[in-house]
């Protein structure tokens, strides 16, 4: 089965809705990344799916950092995966490559798996900088990996910012996101595989950006893509269940 990671972002609005979503998402091979406020509920409700968080602070353990949550605190709650470097964090919270690298190191040190999001914006794509951006964002993290006893595992999600559903719809790029992003993804994953060969890390490469029920079958034909990070479609029972079934057939 391909890796299927649901990124609920700042959804849903209530605990009752979160419970209903957790139920239909509770499938083997799925990771549910809910907002912090629902992680305890996910722990109680999920029997088959794993739990993921959407962000973390770069200091492990505990300390005087108002508003922050550490990887070790997440681990204690039953979290196994942590999204880092999402374009929402880079854009709204001005997260830098250096901070993403520190977060990845903290997550690995705590024994969790970082899900590193990277990818170019629409402007960067139009300026022909896709590979340059991917290269910079990936190497920033790989070059700062901590020494750990067991080989570190990292999931890298190529997620072109322009292909993310909200951005794509707003900019009239929805068609392009569905038709072209998978091709770019394959090219970028091949590139990232080459770049990461010299680093001592166990990597999986997944894709994010308007992945949904209508294009999952086509995406699954690309064998370089080992899984998906799913935003909007993970909020719909019908769409997400379809995606789980499709990923299971692979
Ligand atoms: P969409 O699946 O809604 O395009 O979101 C992608 C994403 O940002 C997942 O992290």
Coordinates of N, CA and C and ligand atoms in Angstrom, one line a residue:
X1 N 0.8 -1.2 0.0 CA 0.0 0.0 0.0 C 0.9 1.3 0.0
X2 N 0.4 2.3 -0.7 CA 1.2 3.5 -0.7 C 0.9 4.2 0.6
X3 N 1.8 5.1 0.9 CA 1.6 5.9 2.2 C 0.5 7.0 1.9
X4 N -0.5 7.0 2.8 CA -1.5 8.0 2.6 C -1.6 8.9 3.9
X5 N -1.2 10.1 3.7 CA -1.2 11.0 4.9 C -2.2 12.1 4.7
X6 N -3.2 12.1 5.7 CA -4.2 13.2 5.7 C -3.7 14.4 6.4
X7 N -3.7 15.5 5.7 CA -3.4 16.8 6.4 C -4.7 17.6 6.6
X8 N -5.2 17.5 7.8 CA -6.5 18.2 8.0 C -6.4 19.7 8.0
X9 N -5.1 20.2 8.1 CA -4.9 21.7 8.3 C -5.7 22.2 9.4
X10 N -6.3 23.4 9.3 CA -7.1 23.9 10.5 C -8.6 23.5 10.4
X11 N -8.7 22.2 10.3 CA -10.1 21.6 10.2 C -10.2 20.4 11.1
X12 N -11.4 20.0 11.5 CA -12.7 20.6 11.3 C -12.9 21.7 12.4
X13 N -14.2 22.1 12.5 CA -14.4 23.2 13.5 C -14.8 22.7 14.9
X14 N -15.2 21.4 15.0 CA -15.7 20.9 16.3 C -15.1 19.5 16.6
X15 N -15.2 19.1 17.8 CA -14.7 17.8 18.2 C -15.6 16.7 17.6
X16 N -16.9 17.0 17.6 CA -17.8 15.9 17.1 C -17.5 15.6 15.6
X17 N -17.2 16.7 14.8 CA -16.8 16.5 13.4 C -15.5 15.7 13.3
X18 N -14.5 16.1 14.2 CA -13.2 15.4 14.2 C -13.4 13.9 14.5
X19 N -14.3 13.6 15.4 CA -14.5 12.2 15.7 C -15.0 11.4 14.5
X20 N -16.0 12.0 13.8 CA -16.5 11.4 12.6 C -15.5 11.2 11.5
X21 N -14.6 12.2 11.4 CA -13.5 12.2 10.4 C -12.5 11.1 10.7
X22 N -12.2 11.0 12.0 CA -11.2 10.0 12.5 C -11.8 8.6 12.2
X23 N -13.1 8.4 12.3 CA -13.6 7.1 12.1 C -13.5 6.6 10.6
X24 N -13.8 7.5 9.7 CA -13.6 7.1 8.3 C -12.2 7.1 7.8
X25 N -11.3 7.7 8.6 CA -9.9 7.8 8.2 C -9.1 6.6 8.8
X26 N -9.7 5.9 9.7 CA -9.0 4.9 10.5 C -8.8 3.6 9.7
X27 N -7.8 3.7 8.9 CA -7.5 2.5 8.0 C -6.0 2.2 8.1
X28 N -5.6 1.0 8.0 CA -4.2 0.6 7.9 C -3.5 1.3 6.9
X29 N -2.3 1.8 7.2 CA -1.4 2.5 6.2 C -1.7 4.0 6.1
X30 N -2.7 4.5 6.8 CA -3.1 5.9 6.8 C -2.4 6.6 8.0
X31 N -2.0 7.8 7.8 CA -1.5 8.7 8.9 C -2.5 9.9 8.9
X32 N -3.0 10.2 10.1 CA -3.9 11.4 10.2 C -3.2 12.5 10.9
X33 N -2.9 13.6 10.2 CA -2.3 14.7 10.8 C -3.4 15.8 11.2
X34 N -3.9 15.7 12.4 CA -4.9 16.6 12.9 C -4.3 17.8 13.5
X35 N -5.1 18.9 13.8 CA -4.6 20.0 14.5 C -4.3 19.6 16.0
X36 N -3.4 20.3 16.7 CA -3.1 19.9 18.0 C -4.2 19.6 18.9
X37 N -5.3 20.4 18.8 CA -6.4 20.3 19.7 C -7.1 19.0 19.6
X38 N -6.9 18.3 18.5 CA -7.7 17.0 18.3 C -6.7 15.8 18.4
X39 N -5.5 16.0 18.8 CA -4.6 14.8 18.8 C -5.0 13.8 19.9
X40 N -5.4 14.3 21.0 CA -5.8 13.3 22.1 C -7.0 12.5 21.7
X41 N -7.9 13.2 21.0 CA -9.1 12.5 20.5 C -8.7 11.5 19.4
X42 N -7.7 11.8 18.6 CA -7.3 10.9 17.6 C -6.7 9.7 18.3
X43 N -5.9 9.9 19.3 CA -5.3 8.8 20.0 C -6.4 7.9 20.6
X44 N -7.5 8.4 21.1 CA -8.6 7.6 21.6 C -9.3 6.9 20.5
X45 N -9.5 7.5 19.4 CA -10.4 7.0 18.4 C -9.7 6.0 17.4
X46 N -8.5 6.4 17.0 CA -7.8 5.6 15.9 C -7.3 4.2 16.4
X47 N -7.7 3.2 15.7 CA -7.2 1.8 16.1 C -6.2 1.3 15.0
X48 N -6.3 1.7 13.8 CA -5.5 1.2 12.7 C -4.6 2.3 12.2
X49 N -5.1 3.5 12.0 CA -4.3 4.6 11.4 C -3.3 5.1 12.5
X50 N -2.2 5.7 12.0 CA -1.2 6.4 12.9 C -1.5 7.8 13.0
X51 N -1.0 8.5 14.0 CA -1.2 9.9 14.3 C 0.0 10.7 13.9
X52 N -0.4 11.9 13.2 CA 0.7 12.8 12.8 C 0.3 14.2 13.4
X53 N 1.4 15.0 13.6 CA 1.1 16.4 13.9 C 1.5 17.3 12.7
X54 N 1.1 18.6 12.7 CA 1.3 19.4 11.6 C 2.5 20.4 11.7
X55 N 3.1 20.4 12.9 CA 4.2 21.3 13.2 C 4.8 20.9 14.5
X56 N 5.9 21.5 14.8 CA 6.6 21.2 16.1 C 7.7 22.3 16.3
X57 N 8.1 22.4 17.6 CA 9.2 23.4 17.8 C 10.5 22.6 17.7
X58 N 11.6 23.3 17.5 CA 12.9 22.7 17.3 C 13.7 22.3 18.6
X59 N 13.1 22.7 19.7 CA 13.8 22.3 21.0 C 13.0 21.1 21.5
X60 N 13.7 20.0 21.9 CA 13.1 18.8 22.4 C 12.9 19.0 23.9
X61 N 12.0 18.1 24.4 CA 11.8 18.1 25.9 C 10.8 19.1 26.3
X62 N 11.2 20.0 27.3 CA 10.3 21.0 27.8 C 11.1 22.3 28.1
X63 N 10.4 23.4 28.3 CA 11.1 24.6 28.6 C 10.2 25.8 28.4
X64 N 10.8 27.0 28.6 CA 10.1 28.3 28.6 C 9.9 28.8 27.2
X65 N 9.0 28.1 26.4 CA 8.7 28.5 25.0 C 7.2 28.6 24.8
X66 N 6.7 29.8 25.1 CA 5.2 29.9 25.1 C 4.7 29.6 23.7
X67 N 3.6 28.8 23.7 CA 3.0 28.4 22.4 C 3.6 27.3 21.7
X68 N 4.8 26.8 22.2 CA 5.5 25.8 21.4 C 5.1 24.4 22.0
X69 N 5.3 23.4 21.1 CA 5.1 22.0 21.5 C 6.3 21.2 21.0
X70 N 6.9 20.3 21.8 CA 8.1 19.6 21.4 C 7.8 18.3 20.8
X71 N 8.8 17.7 20.1 CA 8.6 16.4 19.4 C 8.4 15.3 20.5
X72 N 9.2 15.5 21.6 CA 9.1 14.5 22.7 C 7.7 14.5 23.3
X73 N 7.1 15.7 23.5 CA 5.7 15.8 24.0 C 4.8 15.1 23.0
X74 N 5.0 15.3 21.7 CA 4.1 14.7 20.7 C 4.2 13.2 20.8
X75 N 5.4 12.7 21.0 CA 5.7 11.3 21.1 C 4.9 10.7 22.2
X76 N 5.0 11.4 23.4 CA 4.3 10.9 24.6 C 2.8 10.8 24.3
X77 N 2.3 11.6 23.4 CA 0.8 11.6 23.1 C 0.5 10.5 22.1
X78 N 1.5 9.8 21.6 CA 1.2 8.7 20.6 C 1.4 9.2 19.2
X79 N 2.0 10.3 19.0 CA 2.2 10.8 17.6 C 3.5 10.1 17.0
X80 N 3.4 9.7 15.7 CA 4.5 9.0 15.1 C 5.1 9.8 14.0
X81 N 4.4 10.7 13.4 CA 4.8 11.5 12.2 C 4.6 13.0 12.5
X82 N 5.5 13.8 11.9 CA 5.3 15.3 12.1 C 5.6 16.0 10.7
X83 N 4.6 16.7 10.3 CA 4.8 17.5 9.0 C 5.7 18.7 9.4
X84 N 6.7 18.9 8.6 CA 7.5 20.1 8.8 C 7.7 20.8 7.4
X85 N 7.9 22.1 7.5 CA 8.2 22.8 6.2 C 7.0 23.0 5.3
X86 N 5.8 22.8 5.8 CA 4.7 23.0 4.9 C 4.6 24.4 4.4
X87 N 4.2 24.6 3.2 CA 4.2 25.9 2.6 C 3.3 26.9 3.4
X88 N 2.3 26.4 4.1 CA 1.5 27.3 4.9 C 2.4 27.9 6.0
X89 N 3.3 27.0 6.6 CA 4.2 27.5 7.7 C 5.2 28.4 7.1
X90 N 5.7 28.1 5.9 CA 6.8 28.9 5.3 C 6.2 30.3 5.0
X91 N 4.9 30.3 4.6 CA 4.3 31.5 4.1 C 3.7 32.4 5.2
X92 N 2.9 31.8 6.1 CA 2.2 32.6 7.1 C 3.0 32.8 8.4
X93 N 3.9 31.8 8.7 CA 4.7 31.9 9.9 C 6.2 32.2 9.6
X94 N 6.5 32.5 8.3 CA 7.8 32.9 7.9 C 8.9 31.9 8.3
X95 N 8.5 30.6 8.2 CA 9.5 29.6 8.6 C 10.6 29.5 7.5
X96 N 11.9 29.4 8.0 CA 13.0 29.4 7.1 C 13.5 28.0 6.9
X97 N 14.4 27.8 5.9 CA 15.0 26.5 5.6 C 15.8 26.1 6.9
X98 N 16.5 27.0 7.5 CA 17.2 26.7 8.7 C 16.4 26.2 9.8
X99 N 15.2 26.8 10.0 CA 14.3 26.3 11.1 C 13.7 25.0 10.7
X100 N 13.4 24.8 9.5 CA 12.9 23.5 9.0 C 13.9 22.4 9.3
X101 N 15.2 22.7 9.1 CA 16.2 21.7 9.3 C 16.3 21.4 10.8
X102 N 16.2 22.4 11.7 CA 16.3 22.2 13.1 C 15.1 21.4 13.6
X103 N 13.9 21.6 13.0 CA 12.7 20.9 13.4 C 12.9 19.4 13.0
X104 N 13.4 19.2 11.8 CA 13.6 17.8 11.3 C 14.5 17.1 12.2
X105 N 15.6 17.7 12.7 CA 16.6 17.1 13.6 C 15.9 16.7 14.9
X106 N 15.1 17.7 15.4 CA 14.4 17.4 16.7 C 13.5 16.3 16.6
X107 N 12.8 16.2 15.5 CA 11.8 15.1 15.3 C 12.5 13.8 15.2
X108 N 13.6 13.7 14.5 CA 14.4 12.5 14.3 C 15.0 12.1 15.7
X109 N 15.5 13.0 16.4 CA 16.1 12.7 17.7 C 15.0 12.2 18.7
X110 N 13.8 12.6 18.5 CA 12.7 12.1 19.4 C 12.2 10.7 19.0
X111 N 12.8 10.3 17.8 CA 12.3 8.9 17.4 C 11.1 9.0 16.5
X112 N 10.7 10.1 16.0 CA 9.5 10.2 15.1 C 10.0 10.4 13.7
X113 N 9.0 10.4 12.8 CA 9.4 10.5 11.4 C 8.9 11.9 10.8
X114 N 9.9 12.7 10.4 CA 9.4 14.0 9.8 C 8.9 13.7 8.4
X115 N 7.8 14.5 8.1 CA 7.3 14.5 6.7 C 7.7 15.9 6.2
X116 N 8.8 16.0 5.5 CA 9.3 17.2 5.0 C 8.6 17.7 3.7
X117 N 7.9 18.8 3.8 CA 7.2 19.3 2.6 C 8.2 20.3 1.9
X118 N 8.3 20.2 0.6 CA 9.0 21.2 -0.2 C 8.4 21.3 -1.6
X119 N 8.8 22.4 -2.2 CA 8.2 22.7 -3.5 C 8.2 24.1 -3.8
X120 N 8.1 24.4 -5.1 CA 8.2 25.8 -5.6 C 6.9 26.5 -5.6
X121 N 6.9 27.9 -5.5 CA 5.7 28.7 -5.7 C 5.4 28.9 -7.2
X122 N 4.3 29.4 -7.4 CA 4.0 29.7 -8.8 C 5.0 30.6 -9.5
X123 N 5.4 31.7 -8.8 CA 6.4 32.6 -9.3 C 7.7 31.9 -9.6
X124 N 8.1 31.1 -8.7 CA 9.4 30.3 -8.9 C 9.3 29.4 -10.1
X125 N 8.2 28.8 -10.2 CA 8.0 27.9 -11.4 C 8.1 28.7 -12.7
X126 N 7.4 29.8 -12.7 CA 7.4 30.6 -13.9 C 8.8 31.2 -14.2
X127 N 9.6 31.3 -13.2 CA 10.9 31.8 -13.4 C 11.9 30.7 -13.7
X128 N 11.4 29.5 -13.8 CA 12.3 28.3 -14.1 C 13.1 27.9 -13.0
X129 N 12.7 28.1 -11.7 CA 13.6 27.8 -10.6 C 13.2 26.6 -9.8
X130 N 12.3 25.8 -10.4 CA 11.8 24.6 -9.6 C 12.9 23.8 -9.0
X131 N 13.8 23.3 -9.9 CA 14.8 22.4 -9.3 C 15.7 23.1 -8.3
X132 N 16.0 24.3 -8.6 CA 16.9 25.1 -7.6 C 16.2 25.2 -6.2
X133 N 14.9 25.4 -6.2 CA 14.2 25.6 -4.9 C 14.2 24.2 -4.2
X134 N 13.8 23.2 -5.0 CA 13.7 21.8 -4.4 C 15.1 21.4 -3.8
X135 N 16.1 21.7 -4.6 CA 17.5 21.4 -4.2 C 17.9 22.1 -2.9
X136 N 17.6 23.4 -2.8 CA 17.9 24.1 -1.6 C 17.2 23.6 -0.4
X137 N 15.9 23.4 -0.6 CA 15.0 23.0 0.6 C 15.4 21.6 1.1
X138 N 15.7 20.8 0.1 CA 16.1 19.4 0.5 C 17.5 19.4 1.2
X139 N 18.4 20.0 0.6 CA 19.8 19.9 1.2 C 19.9 20.6 2.5
X140 N 19.1 21.7 2.7 CA 19.1 22.4 4.0 C 18.8 21.4 5.1
X141 N 17.9 20.4 4.9 CA 17.6 19.4 5.9 C 18.6 18.3 5.9
X142 N 18.9 17.7 4.8 CA 19.8 16.6 4.7 C 21.1 16.9 5.3
X143 N 21.6 18.1 5.1 CA 22.9 18.5 5.6 C 23.0 18.6 7.2
X144 N 21.8 18.7 7.8 CA 21.8 18.9 9.2 C 21.2 17.7 10.0
X145 N 21.2 16.5 9.4 CA 20.6 15.4 10.0 C 21.4 15.0 11.2
X146 N 20.7 14.7 12.4 CA 21.5 14.3 13.5 C 22.0 12.9 13.4
X147 N 23.0 12.5 14.2 CA 23.5 11.1 14.3 C 22.5 10.4 15.2
X148 N 21.9 9.4 14.7 CA 21.0 8.6 15.6 C 21.4 7.1 15.5
X149 N 21.1 6.3 16.5 CA 21.5 4.9 16.5 C 21.0 4.2 15.3
X150 N 19.6 4.3 15.1 CA 19.0 3.6 14.0 C 19.1 4.6 12.8
X151 N 19.2 4.1 11.6 CA 19.2 4.9 10.4 C 18.0 5.8 10.5
X152 N 18.1 7.1 10.3 CA 17.0 8.0 10.4 C 16.0 7.8 9.2
X153 N 14.7 7.9 9.4 CA 13.8 7.8 8.3 C 13.2 9.2 8.1
X154 N 13.0 9.5 6.8 CA 12.4 10.8 6.5 C 11.5 10.6 5.3
X155 N 10.3 11.2 5.4 CA 9.4 11.2 4.2 C 9.5 12.5 3.6
X156 N 9.8 12.6 2.3 CA 9.9 13.9 1.6 C 8.6 14.0 0.7
X157 N 7.9 15.1 0.9 CA 6.7 15.3 0.1 C 7.0 16.5 -0.9
X158 N 7.1 16.1 -2.2 CA 7.1 17.2 -3.2 C 5.7 17.8 -3.3
X159 N 5.6 19.0 -2.9 CA 4.3 19.6 -2.9 C 4.4 21.0 -3.6
X160 N 4.2 21.1 -4.9 CA 4.3 22.4 -5.5 C 3.3 23.3 -5.0
X161 N 3.7 24.5 -4.5 CA 2.7 25.4 -3.8 C 1.6 25.8 -4.7
X162 N 1.9 25.9 -6.0 CA 0.8 26.4 -6.9 C -0.2 25.3 -7.2
X163 N 0.1 24.0 -6.9 CA -0.8 22.9 -7.1 C -1.7 22.6 -5.9
X164 N -1.5 23.2 -4.8 CA -2.3 23.0 -3.6 C -3.7 23.5 -3.9
X165 N -4.7 22.7 -3.5 CA -6.1 23.0 -4.0 C -6.5 24.5 -3.9
X166 N -6.4 25.1 -2.7 CA -6.8 26.4 -2.5 C -6.1 27.4 -3.4
X167 N -4.8 27.3 -3.5 CA -3.9 28.2 -4.3 C -4.3 28.0 -5.8
X168 N -4.4 26.7 -6.2 CA -4.6 26.4 -7.6 C -6.0 27.0 -8.1
X169 N -7.0 26.8 -7.3 CA -8.3 27.2 -7.7 C -8.3 28.8 -7.8
X170 N -7.7 29.4 -6.8 CA -7.7 30.9 -6.8 C -7.0 31.5 -8.0
X171 N -5.9 30.8 -8.4 CA -5.1 31.3 -9.5 C -5.5 30.7 -10.9
X172 N -6.6 30.0 -10.9 CA -7.0 29.3 -12.1 C -6.1 28.2 -12.6
X173 N -5.4 27.6 -11.7 CA -4.4 26.6 -12.0 C -4.9 25.1 -11.8
X174 N -6.2 25.0 -11.5 CA -6.7 23.7 -11.1 C -6.4 22.6 -12.1
X175 N -6.7 23.0 -13.4 CA -6.5 22.0 -14.5 C -5.0 21.6 -14.6
X176 N -4.2 22.6 -14.5 CA -2.7 22.4 -14.6 C -2.2 21.5 -13.4
X177 N -2.8 21.8 -12.2 CA -2.4 21.0 -11.0 C -2.7 19.5 -11.3
X178 N -3.8 19.2 -11.9 CA -4.1 17.8 -12.1 C -3.4 17.2 -13.3
X179 N -3.2 18.0 -14.3 CA -2.6 17.5 -15.5 C -1.0 17.5 -15.5
X180 N -0.4 18.5 -14.9 CA 1.0 18.7 -15.0 C 1.8 18.3 -13.8
X181 N 1.2 18.5 -12.6 CA 2.0 18.3 -11.4 C 2.6 16.9 -11.2
X182 N 1.8 15.9 -11.6 CA 2.4 14.5 -11.5 C 3.7 14.4 -12.3
X183 N 3.7 14.9 -13.5 CA 4.9 14.8 -14.3 C 6.1 15.5 -13.7
X184 N 5.8 16.7 -13.2 CA 6.9 17.5 -12.5 C 7.3 16.7 -11.3
X185 N 6.4 16.1 -10.6 CA 6.7 15.3 -9.4 C 7.6 14.2 -9.7
X186 N 7.4 13.5 -10.7 CA 8.2 12.4 -11.1 C 9.7 12.9 -11.4
X187 N 9.7 14.0 -12.1 CA 11.0 14.5 -12.4 C 11.8 15.0 -11.2
X188 N 11.0 15.6 -10.3 CA 11.7 16.1 -9.1 C 12.1 15.0 -8.1
X189 N 11.2 14.0 -8.1 CA 11.6 12.8 -7.2 C 12.8 12.1 -7.7
X190 N 12.9 12.0 -9.0 CA 14.1 11.4 -9.6 C 15.4 12.2 -9.2
X191 N 15.2 13.5 -9.3 CA 16.3 14.4 -9.0 C 16.7 14.3 -7.5
X192 N 15.6 14.3 -6.7 CA 15.9 14.2 -5.2 C 16.5 12.9 -4.8
X193 N 16.2 11.8 -5.5 CA 16.8 10.5 -5.2 C 18.3 10.6 -5.5
X194 N 18.6 11.2 -6.6 CA 20.1 11.3 -6.9 C 20.8 12.2 -5.9
X195 N 20.2 13.3 -5.5 CA 20.8 14.2 -4.6 C 21.0 13.6 -3.2
X196 N 20.1 12.7 -2.8 CA 20.1 12.2 -1.4 C 20.9 10.9 -1.3
X197 N 21.5 10.4 -2.4 CA 22.2 9.1 -2.3 C 23.3 9.1 -1.3
X198 N 24.0 10.3 -1.2 CA 25.2 10.3 -0.4 C 24.9 10.6 1.1
X199 N 23.6 10.7 1.4 CA 23.2 10.9 2.8 C 22.7 9.7 3.5
X200 N 23.1 9.5 4.8 CA 22.7 8.2 5.5 C 21.3 8.4 6.0
X201 N 20.3 8.2 5.2 CA 18.9 8.3 5.6 C 18.0 7.5 4.7
X202 N 17.0 6.9 5.4 CA 16.0 6.1 4.7 C 14.9 7.0 4.3
X203 N 14.8 7.1 2.9 CA 13.8 8.1 2.4 C 12.6 7.5 1.7
X204 N 11.5 8.1 1.8 CA 10.3 7.8 1.0 C 9.9 9.1 0.3
X205 N 9.5 9.0 -1.0 CA 9.1 10.3 -1.7 C 7.6 10.2 -2.0
X206 N 6.9 11.2 -1.5 CA 5.5 11.2 -1.8 C 5.1 12.5 -2.5
X207 N 3.8 12.6 -2.9 CA 3.4 13.8 -3.6 C 2.2 14.5 -2.9
X208 N 2.1 15.8 -3.0 CA 1.0 16.5 -2.4 C 0.6 17.7 -3.3
X209 N -0.7 18.0 -3.4 CA -1.1 19.1 -4.2 C -2.3 18.7 -5.1
X210 N -3.5 18.9 -4.6 CA -4.7 18.6 -5.3 C -4.8 17.1 -5.6
X211 N -4.2 16.2 -4.8 CA -4.4 14.8 -5.0 C -5.8 14.5 -4.4
X212 N -6.6 13.8 -5.2 CA -8.0 13.5 -4.8 C -8.5 12.3 -5.5
X213 N -9.8 12.1 -5.2 CA -10.5 10.9 -5.8 C -10.4 10.9 -7.3
X214 N -10.5 12.1 -7.9 CA -10.5 12.1 -9.4 C -9.2 11.9 -10.1
X215 N -8.1 12.1 -9.4 CA -6.8 11.8 -10.1 C -5.9 10.8 -9.4
X216 N -6.4 10.1 -8.4 CA -5.6 9.2 -7.6 C -5.2 8.0 -8.5
X217 N -6.1 7.5 -9.4 CA -5.7 6.4 -10.2 C -4.6 6.7 -11.2
X218 N -4.6 7.9 -11.7 CA -3.6 8.3 -12.6 C -2.3 8.5 -11.9
X219 N -2.4 9.1 -10.7 CA -1.1 9.3 -9.9 C -0.5 8.0 -9.5
X220 N -1.3 7.1 -9.2 CA -0.8 5.8 -8.7 C 0.0 5.0 -9.9
X221 N -0.2 5.4 -11.1 CA 0.5 4.8 -12.2 C 2.0 5.2 -12.2
X222 N 2.3 6.3 -11.5 CA 3.7 6.8 -11.5 C 4.4 6.1 -10.3
X223 N 5.2 5.1 -10.7 CA 5.8 4.3 -9.6 C 6.8 5.1 -8.7
X224 N 7.3 6.2 -9.2 CA 8.3 7.0 -8.3 C 7.5 7.6 -7.1
X225 N 6.2 7.8 -7.3 CA 5.5 8.4 -6.2 C 5.0 7.3 -5.2
X226 N 5.6 7.4 -4.0 CA 5.3 6.3 -3.0 C 4.1 6.5 -2.1
X227 N 3.5 7.7 -2.3 CA 2.4 8.0 -1.4 C 1.9 9.4 -1.6
X228 N 1.0 9.8 -0.8 CA 0.4 11.1 -1.0 C 0.1 11.9 0.3
X229 N 0.2 13.2 0.2 CA -0.2 14.1 1.4 C -1.4 14.8 0.9
X230 N -2.5 14.5 1.6 CA -3.8 14.9 1.1 C -4.5 16.0 2.0
X231 N -4.8 17.1 1.4 CA -5.5 18.2 2.1 C -7.0 18.1 2.0
X232 N -7.6 18.8 1.1 CA -9.0 19.0 0.9 C -9.7 17.6 0.8
X233 N -9.2 16.7 0.1 CA -9.9 15.4 -0.1 C -10.0 14.6 1.1
X234 N -9.1 14.9 2.1 CA -9.1 14.1 3.3 C -10.3 14.5 4.2
X235 N -10.9 15.7 3.9 CA -12.0 16.2 4.7 C -13.3 15.6 4.2
X236 N -13.3 14.8 3.1 CA -14.5 14.2 2.6 C -14.5 12.7 2.7
X237 N -15.5 12.2 3.4 CA -15.5 10.7 3.7 C -15.5 10.0 2.4
X238 N -16.3 10.4 1.4 CA -16.4 9.7 0.2 C -15.1 9.7 -0.6
X239 N -14.5 10.9 -0.7 CA -13.2 11.0 -1.5 C -12.1 10.2 -0.8
X240 N -12.0 10.4 0.5 CA -10.9 9.8 1.2 C -11.0 8.2 1.2
X241 N -12.2 7.7 1.4 CA -12.4 6.3 1.3 C -12.0 5.7 0.0
X242 N -12.3 6.5 -1.1 CA -12.0 6.1 -2.4 C -10.5 6.0 -2.6
X243 N -9.8 7.0 -2.0 CA -8.3 7.1 -2.1 C -7.7 6.0 -1.4
X244 N -8.2 5.7 -0.2 CA -7.6 4.6 0.6 C -7.7 3.3 -0.2
X245 N -8.9 3.0 -0.8 CA -9.1 1.8 -1.5 C -8.2 1.7 -2.8
X246 N -8.0 2.9 -3.4 CA -7.2 2.9 -4.6 C -5.7 2.6 -4.2
X247 N -5.3 3.2 -3.1 CA -3.9 3.0 -2.7 C -3.7 1.6 -2.2
X248 N -4.7 1.0 -1.7 CA -4.6 -0.4 -1.2 C -4.4 -1.4 -2.4
X249 N -4.9 -1.1 -3.5 CA -4.9 -2.0 -4.7 C -3.5 -2.0 -5.3
X250 N -2.7 -1.0 -5.0 CA -1.4 -0.9 -5.7 C -0.5 -2.0 -5.3
Ligands
LIG1 P1 -4.7 19.8 -1.2 O1 -4.7 18.3 -1.2 O2 -6.0 20.4 -0.6 O3 -4.3 20.4 -2.5 O4 -3.6 20.2 -0.1 C1 -2.3 19.7 -0.2 C2 -1.6 20.0 1.0 O5 -1.2 21.2 1.3 C3 -1.3 18.9 1.9 O6 -0.4 19.2 2.8

